[in-house]
Amino acid sequence: MKAREEAVIQGKNYRFTVLTPYMIRMEYSGAGEFVDGKTQQIVNRKFAIPEFRVEETEKELQIITTALRVTYNKREFSPEGLKINISGNYPGISPVWHFGDIGEDLKGTARTLDEADGEIPLESGILSEQGWTLLDDKGTMTLEEDGWIALRKDPQAEDLYFLGYGRNYLQCLKDFHVLTGKVPLLPKYALGNWWSRYYQYSEKTYLELMERFEQEEIPFTVSVIDMDWHITDINEKYGTGWTGYTWNRELFPDPERFLQKLHEKGLKVTLNVHPADGVRAFEDCYEPFAEYMGVDKNAEEPIPFQPGNKKFMKGYFEYVHHPLEDSGVDFWWIDWQQGTNSGIEGLDPLWMLNHYHYEDSKRNGKRGLIFSRYAGPGSHRYPVGFSGDSVITWKSLDFQPYFTATASNIGYGWWSHDIGGHMNGIKDDELAVRWLQFGVFSPIMRLHSTNNEFNGKEPWRYNEIAERIMKKYLRLRHQMIPYLNVMNLRANQEGIPLIQPMYYQHPMESSAYVVPNEYYFGEKLIVCPITAPREKHTGMGRFAAWLPEGMWIDFFTGMTYTGGRHIDLYRDIENIPVLAKAGNIVPLDGRKTGNAVSNSEQLEIHVFTGDSGEFILWEDDADVPEFEEKLWAKTKMEYVHGESSYFKIYPAKGNRKVLPEKRTYRICLAGVDKHVSCKVMLSEKKIDQPVYEYQAETGFLWITVPEAAIDEEIFIQLEHGEKRKNEVVDRVYKFLDRAEIEFNLKTKIMNTVRKLEQGTSAIYVMGELSTFQLQDEVLGVITEMITA
């Protein structure tokens, strides 16, 4: 949408638009041509008019908002003639910008991780410690009323957006999404597990694999079928077999039957395409497409890939993709090969494919979805991102948490990685488990590997310990769909990504900038992926973490931590550190098996005691592109901490038709003492014999409330023993029992640690342990347990 006229200050060759107190658009055109419509990056400039004033003389223009002061000499933009002063007073701020200054930002993302073995350079983002960044829209294509692209009338015109938000990162992102478009709502099935492998399956072998997953109780929601679904062995006169749109009927004799069987199993299907070679004469779709394009089909002339040709793109969907979708294909994986040359200078063919594929995917009134690589700012409008073919090494894993979190700095919140790595490397069961643990706490959980008969990610291909853990985590990911769908809605409505670098919520804390692999996963849940091999003597992997102020409880172990400090966190292969802030509430699907993503009759609610908090569970069963509140149900959950602490689930409101009539709730109260007692009420009626289970090792109290109607209120009153102390001595003993160190040294350590039970201070015990000349990692594990 066009900017409001009241926000525009214009001369013959310049134009400024005050979009917010912190964001100003600056244009200069020698031809006096300015752009009001949509571009590849920008879709809306109609903001509420902020408070500002203009001071002008014959030779100078000043625009003053509550945050910025623009000074301009009314000539062609230059460092001497255009500057902006930024308000703010904190270390690291750069208070003046001159035209041409680039500055330092917190980085964004990159087009691909293809062949990456560790760190790669990243493109710029829109957030900076120094207080300002730039978004350059110069030379991008415009989008006409009919939805097609067009060159600007003055391609050399300056078109620059100045973002002077200081360190108000979340507000900057929210306004960025008003300017460049919302993050679309993902279909709920996209939030589960995806199975992918570059491998020559047949209908028989693929369905047998899906049945094996069912038998092993491993849930999947998306089947990603790589390029061997189509004919690849073609006559050399046509070129290579990378591009293809015709089912290989030797492998898949009845594609519709195959797709229908996958749908019956609760799986959506995406097929891989490499569009670079266009459509050639051997394809099923060739004849009607050739006639439409005016190509001589008798001479078998190829239909070249022409993303800048409007007629080609129309036929590309109508004759090539729509018939395959009619047979059961749900969305498309747009893979590599098309390069960077579209036939139109400055036009990226990847952007064209992403934009028009995504728009076409919504044509039947459903939520759009594609699977493709990043194509620059604004790409968040076309989820999901495919990060490419990374190398199977610890270095690759170590880079991915940072890479994923930093992508949020350009609004790109739905990356999908080849979890476990794609190619090369060696088989390493520990690496595979750690990568999958990160994958479960990443935006999209997709297992994938290259075309090698030994390189598969099926859990049973690993040792028994790894297999068990991988299955556990894959089930957990599926259980998290209710929580993830709320974060999906939040990203759409508020512009807040699922994955947030630590500095989003703690912008003035220097410590938040030095933990690149640590991130928030939705609301008040911190994830610390372990991305290096465990140390031999301890059997533990280590994460150097920073915990913000407050009380934090480990999601898996129940260990309680005091925040406001740096701390080394150690975990064996079973888990990674996932820490919930006290007061946090995390709803999970209580079903343990199956691929269903429907709103469940069983919910598992994790409540982290020690502070007050609430969570609103939004649920729908529609597949419409835009959020309509009338289609959603919402259930408020609240924990109130105090002398008389309680947890309450309120009656569901809104569209209750999308919910089951009754639900069984399994509620986990974390951080409570073994002496705790509870009173459970259902619509003000006491449940005389509720089902309790207390786990002393973790401090988790499980309470089951069976078959509660969704219009009933559940109330749980806690009495005695809400706050639990870490079982330090027991934890140290269990660690030492497994540690590969001298037996006598274990005894010496244990005797010292047991002094804690006699009232000896932790400082005294740590002081004595420091004299034992312990290995750093051994002392580190014990230090975490004692000082948590």
Short mmCIF file of N, CA and C in Angstrom, two decimals, residues 418-483:
data_model
loop_
_atom_site.label_atom_id
_atom_site.label_comp_id
_atom_site.label_asym_id
_atom_site.label_seq_id
_atom_site.Cartn_x
_atom_site.Cartn_y
_atom_site.Cartn_z
N ASP A 418 19.28 -29.85 6.55
CA ASP A 418 19.48 -31.30 6.41
C ASP A 418 19.98 -31.81 7.77
N ILE A 419 19.05 -32.19 8.62
CA ILE A 419 19.43 -32.59 9.97
C ILE A 419 20.21 -33.90 9.91
N GLY A 420 21.37 -33.87 10.56
CA GLY A 420 22.32 -34.97 10.45
C GLY A 420 23.38 -34.74 9.41
N GLY A 421 23.21 -33.64 8.63
CA GLY A 421 24.16 -33.35 7.56
C GLY A 421 23.81 -34.11 6.30
N HIS A 422 24.31 -33.62 5.17
CA HIS A 422 23.91 -34.18 3.87
C HIS A 422 24.92 -35.16 3.30
N MET A 423 26.19 -34.81 3.30
CA MET A 423 27.12 -35.59 2.49
C MET A 423 28.51 -35.62 3.10
N ASN A 424 29.33 -36.53 2.54
CA ASN A 424 30.72 -36.71 2.96
C ASN A 424 30.76 -37.06 4.44
N GLY A 425 31.85 -36.72 5.12
CA GLY A 425 31.96 -37.03 6.54
C GLY A 425 32.08 -38.52 6.80
N ILE A 426 31.92 -38.88 8.07
CA ILE A 426 31.98 -40.29 8.49
C ILE A 426 30.76 -40.58 9.36
N LYS A 427 30.47 -41.86 9.53
CA LYS A 427 29.37 -42.22 10.42
C LYS A 427 29.81 -41.99 11.86
N ASP A 428 29.01 -41.23 12.57
CA ASP A 428 29.33 -40.87 13.95
C ASP A 428 28.00 -40.82 14.70
N ASP A 429 27.73 -41.84 15.49
CA ASP A 429 26.44 -41.93 16.16
C ASP A 429 26.19 -40.76 17.11
N GLU A 430 27.25 -40.35 17.81
CA GLU A 430 27.09 -39.21 18.73
C GLU A 430 26.73 -37.94 17.96
N LEU A 431 27.42 -37.70 16.87
CA LEU A 431 27.13 -36.53 16.04
C LEU A 431 25.69 -36.57 15.54
N ALA A 432 25.24 -37.74 15.09
CA ALA A 432 23.88 -37.87 14.58
C ALA A 432 22.85 -37.54 15.66
N VAL A 433 23.09 -38.01 16.88
CA VAL A 433 22.15 -37.73 17.98
C VAL A 433 22.15 -36.25 18.32
N ARG A 434 23.32 -35.66 18.45
CA ARG A 434 23.38 -34.24 18.81
C ARG A 434 22.72 -33.37 17.72
N TRP A 435 22.91 -33.74 16.45
CA TRP A 435 22.32 -32.97 15.37
C TRP A 435 20.79 -33.09 15.42
N LEU A 436 20.31 -34.28 15.70
CA LEU A 436 18.86 -34.46 15.77
C LEU A 436 18.28 -33.71 16.97
N GLN A 437 19.00 -33.71 18.09
CA GLN A 437 18.51 -32.95 19.25
C GLN A 437 18.38 -31.48 18.92
N PHE A 438 19.36 -30.93 18.21
CA PHE A 438 19.23 -29.55 17.74
C PHE A 438 18.07 -29.42 16.78
N GLY A 439 17.92 -30.39 15.87
CA GLY A 439 16.86 -30.32 14.87
C GLY A 439 15.48 -30.26 15.48
N VAL A 440 15.26 -30.99 16.55
CA VAL A 440 13.96 -30.98 17.22
C VAL A 440 13.65 -29.59 17.78
N PHE A 441 14.69 -28.86 18.16
CA PHE A 441 14.52 -27.50 18.67
C PHE A 441 14.98 -26.48 17.62
N SER A 442 14.71 -26.76 16.35
CA SER A 442 14.95 -25.82 15.27
C SER A 442 13.61 -25.54 14.59
N PRO A 443 13.55 -24.60 13.66
CA PRO A 443 12.25 -24.23 13.09
C PRO A 443 11.52 -25.38 12.40
N ILE A 444 12.22 -26.09 11.53
CA ILE A 444 11.63 -27.21 10.80
C ILE A 444 12.52 -28.43 11.03
N MET A 445 11.90 -29.55 11.39
CA MET A 445 12.66 -30.76 11.71
C MET A 445 12.60 -31.73 10.53
N ARG A 446 13.68 -31.74 9.73
CA ARG A 446 13.71 -32.57 8.51
C ARG A 446 15.00 -33.37 8.47
N LEU A 447 14.88 -34.68 8.55
CA LEU A 447 16.03 -35.56 8.35
C LEU A 447 16.30 -35.67 6.85
N HIS A 448 17.59 -35.68 6.47
CA HIS A 448 17.93 -35.80 5.04
C HIS A 448 19.35 -36.30 4.90
N SER A 449 19.64 -36.89 3.75
CA SER A 449 21.00 -37.33 3.44
C SER A 449 21.13 -37.54 1.94
N THR A 450 22.37 -37.65 1.49
CA THR A 450 22.63 -37.75 0.07
C THR A 450 22.45 -39.18 -0.44
N ASN A 451 22.71 -39.35 -1.72
CA ASN A 451 22.49 -40.62 -2.40
C ASN A 451 23.67 -41.57 -2.14
N ASN A 452 23.63 -42.19 -0.98
CA ASN A 452 24.65 -43.15 -0.59
C ASN A 452 23.94 -44.23 0.21
N GLU A 453 24.10 -45.47 -0.19
CA GLU A 453 23.31 -46.54 0.44
C GLU A 453 23.60 -46.69 1.93
N PHE A 454 24.74 -46.17 2.38
CA PHE A 454 25.09 -46.28 3.80
C PHE A 454 24.68 -45.04 4.61
N ASN A 455 24.23 -44.00 3.91
CA ASN A 455 23.99 -42.72 4.57
C ASN A 455 22.48 -42.49 4.72
N GLY A 456 21.88 -43.19 5.65
CA GLY A 456 20.46 -43.00 5.94
C GLY A 456 20.27 -42.55 7.37
N LYS A 457 19.18 -41.85 7.65
CA LYS A 457 18.95 -41.31 8.99
C LYS A 457 17.89 -42.08 9.79
N GLU A 458 17.53 -43.29 9.33
CA GLU A 458 16.60 -44.10 10.11
C GLU A 458 17.24 -44.41 11.47
N PRO A 459 16.53 -44.19 12.58
CA PRO A 459 17.13 -44.37 13.90
C PRO A 459 17.72 -45.77 14.13
N TRP A 460 17.11 -46.80 13.53
CA TRP A 460 17.60 -48.16 13.78
C TRP A 460 18.93 -48.45 13.08
N ARG A 461 19.44 -47.49 12.32
CA ARG A 461 20.75 -47.68 11.69
C ARG A 461 21.89 -47.27 12.62
N TYR A 462 21.56 -46.84 13.83
CA TYR A 462 22.56 -46.41 14.80
C TYR A 462 22.57 -47.38 15.98
N ASN A 463 23.52 -47.20 16.89
CA ASN A 463 23.58 -48.11 18.04
C ASN A 463 22.33 -47.98 18.90
N GLU A 464 22.13 -48.93 19.79
CA GLU A 464 20.86 -49.00 20.51
C GLU A 464 20.59 -47.75 21.35
N ILE A 465 21.65 -47.20 21.95
CA ILE A 465 21.45 -45.98 22.76
C ILE A 465 21.04 -44.82 21.87
N ALA A 466 21.77 -44.64 20.77
CA ALA A 466 21.43 -43.56 19.85
C ALA A 466 20.03 -43.74 19.29
N GLU A 467 19.69 -44.97 18.92
CA GLU A 467 18.36 -45.25 18.36
C GLU A 467 17.26 -44.85 19.35
N ARG A 468 17.42 -45.24 20.59
CA ARG A 468 16.40 -44.92 21.59
C ARG A 468 16.23 -43.43 21.77
N ILE A 469 17.35 -42.70 21.84
CA ILE A 469 17.29 -41.25 22.05
C ILE A 469 16.68 -40.56 20.84
N MET A 470 17.07 -40.99 19.65
CA MET A 470 16.53 -40.37 18.43
C MET A 470 15.02 -40.56 18.36
N LYS A 471 14.56 -41.75 18.67
CA LYS A 471 13.11 -41.99 18.67
C LYS A 471 12.41 -41.09 19.69
N LYS A 472 13.00 -40.99 20.87
CA LYS A 472 12.41 -40.16 21.93
C LYS A 472 12.28 -38.71 21.47
N TYR A 473 13.30 -38.19 20.84
CA TYR A 473 13.27 -36.80 20.41
C TYR A 473 12.33 -36.58 19.23
N LEU A 474 12.26 -37.53 18.32
CA LEU A 474 11.31 -37.39 17.22
C LEU A 474 9.88 -37.40 17.73
N ARG A 475 9.60 -38.21 18.72
CA ARG A 475 8.26 -38.19 19.32
C ARG A 475 8.00 -36.86 20.02
N LEU A 476 9.02 -36.35 20.71
CA LEU A 476 8.87 -35.06 21.38
C LEU A 476 8.54 -33.96 20.38
N ARG A 477 9.22 -33.95 19.23
CA ARG A 477 8.94 -32.92 18.23
C ARG A 477 7.47 -32.95 17.82
N HIS A 478 6.95 -34.14 17.60
CA HIS A 478 5.54 -34.23 17.21
C HIS A 478 4.64 -33.75 18.34
N GLN A 479 5.00 -34.07 19.56
CA GLN A 479 4.21 -33.61 20.70
C GLN A 479 4.21 -32.09 20.82
N MET A 480 5.26 -31.44 20.34
CA MET A 480 5.38 -29.99 20.49
C MET A 480 4.52 -29.21 19.49
N ILE A 481 3.82 -29.87 18.59
CA ILE A 481 3.06 -29.15 17.56
C ILE A 481 2.09 -28.13 18.15
N PRO A 482 1.34 -28.41 19.23
CA PRO A 482 0.45 -27.36 19.78
C PRO A 482 1.22 -26.09 20.19
N TYR A 483 2.36 -26.28 20.85
CA TYR A 483 3.20 -25.14 21.26
C TYR A 483 3.74 -24.42 20.03
#
